[in-house]
Amino acid sequence: GSGSGSGSGSGSGSGSGGEVVCGEAHCEGMVDRWECAYCEIDQAYVHGAGTYLRTLLGVGWGLLGLKMFLEWSIRRTRSTFLIKHAKVEDEMALLRIVRDMHTAERSSLDEASRVSSTDHRDVLDLMRKSVQQKDFERHDANNDGLLDADEFRNMQLRQRSNAAAEQAMIIDNKHLTFNMFDEARHKQQRRKKSQEVREVQERLSRGVWIGGRPDFFLGLLGVARMVDAFYVSLVLLNGCSTANLVLGPSSWSLILALCMPTLISMQFSTLIVRDFALMYAICRAPPELLMRVEVHSRIMLRSYEELRVQFHKLFVNAHPTTEDVLEACYLAFASADVDASSQLSHEEFAALVSTLTGEQSSPQMLRRLLRMIDTDQSGAVTIAEFLRFAAPLGEELAEIDVDIDALEVCIGAHVHYA
């Protein structure tokens, strides 16, 4: 009995082979931890954990490589698409082209709606001189065929109130007429238009995507997302704890190697979604959505000038004795600019419209006006935006785009002296 015990002890102490001594105290260096930290019965688990952690490392860095390949492929595909169809090399050049098209479109719209100053003053004179016979008889209280000052003032106030209410109703309800008209006009053409949109999408995809469709990239993205989800759960729930259990304090480098590809993959996932969105929106957008955007854009372009005319009539009705409508626009802007910031917030603009119409404006009408006036959607209406929409497009406004600082100085002076 003693001989067997002595042999076993000497074998374990010399480390020449035999059973592994239990206990962490026998490990003189951390490099021996895989062999001597656990008893012999636990060595299978320890070696299995090593294989498991090495597998996690390989999967994590392989997944990162797949994400990098997807990002490179999408960028290359996007560059090929831009060069082939838009004749540009990057999105900034495409954005400049779109902005130039938008500017030219708005310029042509303004040019088509431009009227001479003489014609505009003639219209104002006719509006000021037009007095209906029944209105005259209604306000001629003593039936003497003449209107005294009070009777004339009452008639003028009534006409202004009725005209303002009528124009406000037109602005508020015009979108219903346009929507119903366009719906009836394009109802029979939607199916044909939808097919044309699909043909255009297929033509754009041909020669750009693998197989002419982005389904291959969508499949790879789905696989990457699924593997990414499993990998993150395994690393966070099991991998880090296993590494810490086996290696103890020295496990930080292995945990960092496990978590690093996950963190980098998250960043690449964001880039993939951002870069793939443009291509997917062009080649796989629903045709119904594209047609709805097209119809809405056509409605907006056609109704812009008509809405501007209705809004301008509100100014004429609110200032019937003002010779210079441009000056009336200055004064109205200055009086509405409560905080003297040379721009109107949406609340200040709503108060201005309510003053012109004589009643509380509906949110729908305000959204419609602000969508036309606040062209940069900055949340405030500048003096230049206000004058482009409210003032007549005659020769007196030719320098609005050039001398914008002078206009803001004039408005500041109006606010100061008010």
Tab-separated table of C-alpha atoms in Angstrom, residues 80-247:
chain	number	residue	atom	x	y	z
A	80	THR	CA	-20.951	51.117	-61.187
A	81	PHE	CA	-24.589	52.177	-61.090
A	82	LEU	CA	-23.759	55.888	-60.841
A	83	ILE	CA	-21.212	55.733	-63.646
A	84	LYS	CA	-23.489	53.713	-65.942
A	85	HIS	CA	-26.803	55.512	-65.449
A	86	ALA	CA	-26.010	58.954	-63.993
A	87	LYS	CA	-22.584	59.494	-65.617
A	88	VAL	CA	-21.105	60.561	-62.269
A	89	GLU	CA	-18.582	58.923	-59.977
A	90	ASP	CA	-19.907	59.690	-56.503
A	91	GLU	CA	-23.052	60.700	-54.663
A	92	MET	CA	-21.926	64.307	-54.191
A	93	ALA	CA	-21.903	64.843	-57.949
A	94	LEU	CA	-25.333	63.198	-58.165
A	95	LEU	CA	-26.588	65.474	-55.383
A	96	ARG	CA	-25.317	68.538	-57.251
A	97	ILE	CA	-27.152	67.406	-60.394
A	98	VAL	CA	-30.384	66.901	-58.436
A	99	ARG	CA	-30.026	70.335	-56.839
A	100	ASP	CA	-29.430	71.945	-60.228
A	101	MET	CA	-32.522	70.206	-61.601
A	102	HIS	CA	-34.553	71.395	-58.616
A	103	THR	CA	-33.285	74.960	-59.027
A	104	ALA	CA	-34.048	74.958	-62.747
A	105	GLU	CA	-37.511	73.559	-62.073
A	106	ARG	CA	-38.306	76.241	-59.516
A	107	SER	CA	-36.841	78.949	-61.777
A	108	SER	CA	-39.009	77.849	-64.684
A	109	LEU	CA	-42.021	77.837	-62.368
A	110	ASP	CA	-41.298	81.378	-61.192
A	111	GLU	CA	-40.614	82.521	-64.750
A	112	ALA	CA	-43.903	81.087	-65.960
A	113	SER	CA	-45.771	82.873	-63.185
A	114	ARG	CA	-43.979	86.211	-63.563
A	115	VAL	CA	-46.223	89.190	-64.434
A	116	SER	CA	-45.333	92.725	-65.299
A	117	SER	CA	-45.677	95.535	-62.770
A	118	THR	CA	-48.144	97.384	-65.011
A	119	ASP	CA	-50.511	94.430	-65.267
A	120	HIS	CA	-50.285	93.883	-61.531
A	121	ARG	CA	-51.164	97.515	-60.744
A	122	ASP	CA	-54.071	97.348	-63.223
A	123	VAL	CA	-55.452	94.331	-61.385
A	124	LEU	CA	-55.143	96.161	-58.067
A	125	ASP	CA	-56.938	99.219	-59.465
A	126	LEU	CA	-59.781	97.084	-60.766
A	127	MET	CA	-60.114	95.348	-57.423
A	128	ARG	CA	-60.180	98.653	-55.549
A	129	LYS	CA	-62.681	100.291	-57.957
A	130	SER	CA	-65.079	97.347	-58.309
A	131	VAL	CA	-68.186	98.059	-56.219
A	132	GLN	CA	-71.284	95.971	-56.806
A	133	GLN	CA	-74.609	97.750	-57.078
A	134	LYS	CA	-76.336	95.646	-54.456
A	135	ASP	CA	-73.536	96.280	-51.956
A	136	PHE	CA	-73.962	100.002	-52.593
A	137	GLU	CA	-77.726	99.797	-52.043
A	138	ARG	CA	-77.315	97.658	-48.925
A	139	HIS	CA	-75.055	100.217	-47.257
A	140	ASP	CA	-76.977	103.290	-48.435
A	141	ALA	CA	-79.038	103.473	-45.251
A	142	ASN	CA	-80.901	106.729	-46.064
A	143	ASN	CA	-81.470	105.834	-49.765
A	144	ASP	CA	-80.144	109.174	-50.970
A	145	GLY	CA	-77.916	107.664	-53.661
A	146	LEU	CA	-74.757	108.694	-51.780
A	147	LEU	CA	-72.560	107.025	-49.202
A	148	ASP	CA	-71.269	109.086	-46.340
A	149	ALA	CA	-67.934	108.319	-44.686
A	150	ASP	CA	-69.332	105.844	-42.148
A	151	GLU	CA	-71.420	103.996	-44.726
A	152	PHE	CA	-68.485	103.744	-47.115
A	153	ARG	CA	-66.192	102.508	-44.335
A	154	ASN	CA	-68.696	99.830	-43.308
A	155	MET	CA	-69.067	98.680	-46.894
A	156	GLN	CA	-65.307	98.501	-47.340
A	157	LEU	CA	-64.833	96.498	-44.139
A	158	ARG	CA	-67.550	94.067	-45.195
A	159	GLN	CA	-66.005	93.552	-48.620
A	160	ARG	CA	-62.578	92.957	-47.137
A	161	SER	CA	-63.957	90.473	-44.612
A	162	ASN	CA	-65.888	88.531	-47.250
A	163	ALA	CA	-62.929	88.450	-49.643
A	164	ALA	CA	-60.530	87.293	-46.922
A	165	ALA	CA	-62.906	84.525	-45.845
A	166	GLU	CA	-63.344	83.417	-49.466
A	167	GLN	CA	-59.613	83.265	-50.157
A	168	ALA	CA	-58.961	81.419	-46.893
A	169	MET	CA	-61.605	78.848	-47.868
A	170	ILE	CA	-60.009	78.413	-51.292
A	171	ILE	CA	-56.562	77.881	-49.795
A	172	ASP	CA	-57.930	75.504	-47.176
A	173	ASN	CA	-59.963	73.327	-49.563
A	174	LYS	CA	-58.050	73.526	-52.852
A	175	HIS	CA	-56.078	70.359	-52.103
A	176	LEU	CA	-59.338	68.363	-52.066
A	177	THR	CA	-60.161	69.471	-55.599
A	178	PHE	CA	-56.648	68.729	-56.824
A	179	ASN	CA	-56.517	65.305	-55.190
A	180	MET	CA	-59.916	64.274	-56.543
A	181	PHE	CA	-59.042	65.577	-59.997
A	182	ASP	CA	-55.726	63.758	-60.162
A	183	GLU	CA	-57.207	60.591	-58.700
A	184	ALA	CA	-59.856	60.510	-61.430
A	185	ARG	CA	-57.330	61.434	-64.094
A	186	HIS	CA	-54.762	58.776	-63.236
A	187	LYS	CA	-56.994	55.985	-61.957
A	188	GLN	CA	-57.132	54.163	-65.310
A	189	GLN	CA	-53.416	54.648	-65.971
A	190	ARG	CA	-52.013	53.307	-62.691
A	191	ARG	CA	-51.741	49.691	-63.768
A	192	LYS	CA	-49.914	50.629	-66.958
A	193	LYS	CA	-47.693	53.060	-65.074
A	194	SER	CA	-46.868	50.423	-62.476
A	195	GLN	CA	-45.709	48.057	-65.205
A	196	GLU	CA	-43.582	50.801	-66.753
A	197	VAL	CA	-41.958	51.484	-63.383
A	198	ARG	CA	-41.112	47.789	-62.967
A	199	GLU	CA	-39.552	47.721	-66.430
A	200	VAL	CA	-37.457	50.769	-65.580
A	201	GLN	CA	-36.308	49.152	-62.328
A	202	GLU	CA	-35.315	45.976	-64.157
A	203	ARG	CA	-33.424	48.008	-66.744
A	204	LEU	CA	-31.576	49.897	-64.014
A	205	SER	CA	-30.707	46.659	-62.196
A	206	ARG	CA	-29.459	44.883	-65.316
A	207	GLY	CA	-25.681	44.905	-65.495
A	208	VAL	CA	-25.318	46.299	-61.973
A	209	TRP	CA	-26.470	43.534	-59.625
A	210	ILE	CA	-25.430	39.903	-59.801
A	211	GLY	CA	-28.143	38.222	-61.860
A	212	GLY	CA	-29.755	41.587	-62.536
A	213	ARG	CA	-31.470	41.644	-59.134
A	214	PRO	CA	-30.360	42.576	-55.603
A	215	ASP	CA	-31.667	39.271	-54.189
A	216	PHE	CA	-28.149	37.885	-53.788
A	217	PHE	CA	-27.145	40.768	-51.546
A	218	LEU	CA	-30.398	40.492	-49.627
A	219	GLY	CA	-29.708	36.799	-49.009
A	220	LEU	CA	-26.179	37.489	-47.797
A	221	LEU	CA	-27.457	40.244	-45.538
A	222	GLY	CA	-30.010	37.871	-44.047
A	223	VAL	CA	-27.378	35.198	-43.393
A	224	ALA	CA	-25.008	37.748	-41.879
A	225	ARG	CA	-27.714	39.081	-39.572
A	226	MET	CA	-28.696	35.591	-38.402
A	227	VAL	CA	-25.102	34.513	-37.727
A	228	ASP	CA	-24.404	37.861	-36.083
A	229	ALA	CA	-27.330	37.426	-33.700
A	230	PHE	CA	-26.244	33.906	-32.678
A	231	TYR	CA	-22.628	34.969	-32.336
A	232	VAL	CA	-23.402	37.932	-30.103
A	233	SER	CA	-25.582	35.797	-27.857
A	234	LEU	CA	-22.931	33.059	-27.596
A	235	VAL	CA	-20.114	35.507	-26.892
A	236	LEU	CA	-22.012	37.516	-24.308
A	237	LEU	CA	-23.773	34.624	-22.558
A	238	ASN	CA	-21.200	31.847	-22.739
A	239	GLY	CA	-17.919	32.744	-24.392
A	240	CYS	CA	-16.733	35.432	-21.988
A	241	SER	CA	-17.725	33.431	-18.905
A	242	THR	CA	-15.983	30.301	-20.218
A	243	ALA	CA	-12.794	32.229	-20.976
A	244	ASN	CA	-12.800	33.764	-17.516
A	245	LEU	CA	-13.486	30.376	-15.880
A	246	VAL	CA	-10.581	28.684	-17.628
A	247	LEU	CA	-7.983	31.451	-17.795
